[in-house]
CSV table of C-alpha atoms in Angstrom, one decimal:
chain,number,residue,atom,x,y,z
I,1,MET,CA,168.7,18.6,-101.6
I,2,GLY,CA,167.0,19.9,-98.5
I,3,GLY,CA,166.9,23.6,-99.3
I,4,LEU,CA,166.0,25.6,-102.3
I,5,SER,CA,168.7,27.7,-103.8
I,6,LEU,CA,168.4,31.3,-105.2
I,7,TRP,CA,168.0,29.9,-108.7
I,8,HIS,CA,165.0,27.8,-107.7
I,9,TRP,CA,163.3,30.8,-106.2
I,10,LEU,CA,163.9,32.9,-109.3
I,11,ILE,CA,162.4,30.2,-111.5
I,12,VAL,CA,159.3,30.0,-109.2
I,13,LEU,CA,159.0,33.8,-109.3
I,14,VAL,CA,159.2,33.9,-113.1
I,15,ILE,CA,156.5,31.3,-113.4
I,16,VAL,CA,154.2,33.1,-110.9
I,17,VAL,CA,154.7,36.4,-112.9
I,18,LEU,CA,153.9,34.6,-116.1
I,19,VAL,CA,150.8,32.9,-114.7
I,20,PHE,CA,149.3,35.8,-112.8
I,21,GLY,CA,150.8,38.9,-114.5
I,22,THR,CA,152.4,41.9,-112.9
I,23,LYS,CA,149.1,43.9,-112.7
I,24,ARG,CA,147.4,41.3,-110.6
I,25,LEU,CA,150.4,40.7,-108.4
I,26,GLY,CA,150.6,44.5,-107.8
I,27,ASN,CA,147.0,44.6,-106.7
I,28,VAL,CA,147.6,41.7,-104.3
I,29,GLY,CA,150.6,43.5,-102.8
I,30,LYS,CA,148.5,46.7,-102.4
I,31,ASP,CA,145.7,44.9,-100.8
I,32,LEU,CA,148.0,43.1,-98.4
I,33,GLY,CA,149.7,46.4,-97.4
I,34,GLU,CA,146.3,48.0,-96.7
I,35,ALA,CA,145.3,45.0,-94.6
I,36,VAL,CA,148.4,45.3,-92.5
I,37,LYS,CA,147.8,49.0,-92.0
I,38,GLY,CA,144.2,48.3,-91.0
I,39,PHE,CA,145.4,45.6,-88.5
I,40,LYS,CA,147.9,48.0,-87.0
I,41,LYS,CA,145.3,50.7,-86.6
I,42,GLY,CA,143.0,48.2,-85.0
I,43,MET,CA,145.7,47.2,-82.5
I,44,ARG,CA,146.3,50.9,-81.6
I,45,ASP,CA,142.6,51.5,-81.2
I,46,GLY,CA,142.4,48.4,-79.0
I,47,ASP,CA,145.0,49.8,-76.7
I,48,ASP,CA,142.7,52.6,-75.8
I,49,ASP,CA,140.3,50.0,-74.3
I,50,ALA,CA,143.0,48.9,-71.9
I,51,ASP,CA,142.4,52.0,-69.8
I,52,LYS,CA,138.8,51.1,-69.3
I,53,PRO,CA,137.9,48.6,-66.6
I,54,SER,CA,137.0,45.2,-67.9
I,55,ALA,CA,133.6,43.7,-67.1
I,56,GLN,CA,133.5,41.6,-64.0
I,57,LEU,CA,131.1,38.8,-63.1
I,58,ARG,CA,129.3,39.1,-59.8
I,59,ASP,CA,130.2,36.6,-57.1
I,60,GLU,CA,126.9,35.9,-55.2
I,61,ARG,CA,128.8,34.3,-52.3
I,62,ARG,CA,130.9,37.4,-51.8
I,63,ASP,CA,127.7,39.5,-51.9
I,64,GLU,CA,126.0,37.4,-49.3
I,65,THR,CA,129.0,37.6,-46.9
I,66,ARG,CA,129.2,41.3,-47.3
I,67,SER,CA,125.5,41.7,-46.4
I,68,GLY,CA,126.0,39.7,-43.2
I,69,GLU,CA,124.1,36.6,-44.4
I,70,SER,CA,125.7,33.2,-43.8
I,71,THR,CA,127.2,31.5,-46.8
I,72,LYS,CA,125.0,28.7,-48.0
I,73,HIS,CA,126.6,25.5,-49.2
I,74,ASP,CA,125.3,23.9,-52.3
I,75,ASP,CA,125.1,20.2,-52.9
I,76,ARG,CA,125.9,20.9,-56.6
I,77,THR,CA,129.3,20.0,-57.9
I,78,PRO,CA,131.3,22.9,-59.3
I,79,ARG,CA,131.4,23.1,-63.1
Protein backbone atom coordinates (compact mmCIF):
# COMPACT_ATOMS: atom_id res chain seq x y z
CA MET A 1 0.00 0.00 0.00
CA GLY A 2 2.78 2.43 0.89
CA GLY A 3 5.07 2.14 -2.13
CA LEU A 4 4.47 2.01 -5.83
CA SER A 5 5.45 -1.16 -7.64
CA LEU A 6 7.16 -1.42 -11.00
CA TRP A 7 3.80 -1.95 -12.70
CA HIS A 8 2.44 1.31 -11.30
CA TRP A 9 5.44 3.22 -12.66
CA LEU A 10 5.10 1.58 -16.08
CA ILE A 11 1.43 2.59 -16.28
CA VAL A 12 2.30 6.17 -15.31
CA LEU A 13 5.07 6.23 -17.95
CA VAL A 14 2.69 4.98 -20.67
CA ILE A 15 0.12 7.64 -19.75
CA VAL A 16 2.77 10.40 -19.81
CA VAL A 17 4.02 9.26 -23.22
CA LEU A 18 0.45 9.18 -24.57
CA VAL A 19 -0.32 12.67 -23.23
CA PHE A 20 2.90 14.47 -24.18
CA GLY A 21 4.26 12.37 -27.02
CA THR A 22 7.79 11.10 -27.52
CA LYS A 23 8.98 14.16 -29.44
CA ARG A 24 8.12 16.59 -26.66
CA LEU A 25 9.60 14.30 -24.00
CA GLY A 26 12.81 14.04 -26.05
CA ASN A 27 13.05 17.82 -26.21
CA VAL A 28 12.53 18.08 -22.46
CA GLY A 29 15.32 15.56 -21.87
CA LYS A 30 17.63 17.43 -24.23
CA ASP A 31 16.91 20.77 -22.54
CA LEU A 32 17.45 19.26 -19.12
CA GLY A 33 20.80 17.79 -20.19
CA GLU A 34 21.96 21.15 -21.57
CA ALA A 35 20.91 22.87 -18.35
CA VAL A 36 22.96 20.41 -16.28
CA LYS A 37 26.00 20.94 -18.55
CA GLY A 38 25.63 24.71 -18.23
CA PHE A 39 25.38 24.43 -14.45
CA LYS A 40 28.52 22.28 -14.25
CA LYS A 41 30.38 24.73 -16.48
CA GLY A 42 29.28 27.60 -14.28
CA MET A 43 30.52 25.77 -11.19
CA ARG A 44 33.92 25.18 -12.82
CA ASP A 45 34.14 28.83 -13.84
CA GLY A 46 33.16 29.82 -10.30
CA ASP A 47 36.10 27.86 -8.90
CA ASP A 48 38.48 30.21 -10.73
CA ASP A 49 37.16 33.05 -8.58
CA ALA A 50 38.27 31.20 -5.44
CA ASP A 51 41.88 32.13 -6.19
CA LYS A 52 41.02 35.83 -6.13
CA PRO A 53 40.79 37.56 -2.75
CA SER A 54 37.28 38.35 -1.68
CA ALA A 55 36.15 41.90 -1.00
CA GLN A 56 36.53 43.00 2.59
CA LEU A 57 34.74 45.72 4.49
CA ARG A 58 36.86 48.34 6.18
CA ASP A 59 36.84 48.39 9.95
CA GLU A 60 37.07 52.07 10.94
CA ARG A 61 38.00 51.25 14.53
CA ARG A 62 40.95 49.18 13.37
CA ASP A 63 42.06 52.01 11.07
CA GLU A 64 41.90 54.51 13.96
CA THR A 65 44.01 52.34 16.25
CA ARG A 66 46.59 51.83 13.52
CA SER A 67 46.96 55.56 12.96
CA GLY A 68 47.58 56.15 16.66
CA GLU A 69 44.24 57.76 17.44
CA SER A 70 42.30 56.60 20.47
CA THR A 71 39.29 54.46 19.90
CA LYS A 72 36.07 56.42 20.26
CA HIS A 73 33.17 54.70 21.96
CA ASP A 74 29.73 55.18 20.47
CA ASP A 75 26.55 55.39 22.48
CA ARG A 76 24.83 53.57 19.65
CA THR A 77 23.80 50.00 20.12
CA PRO A 78 25.32 47.50 17.71
CA ARG A 79 23.04 46.33 14.93
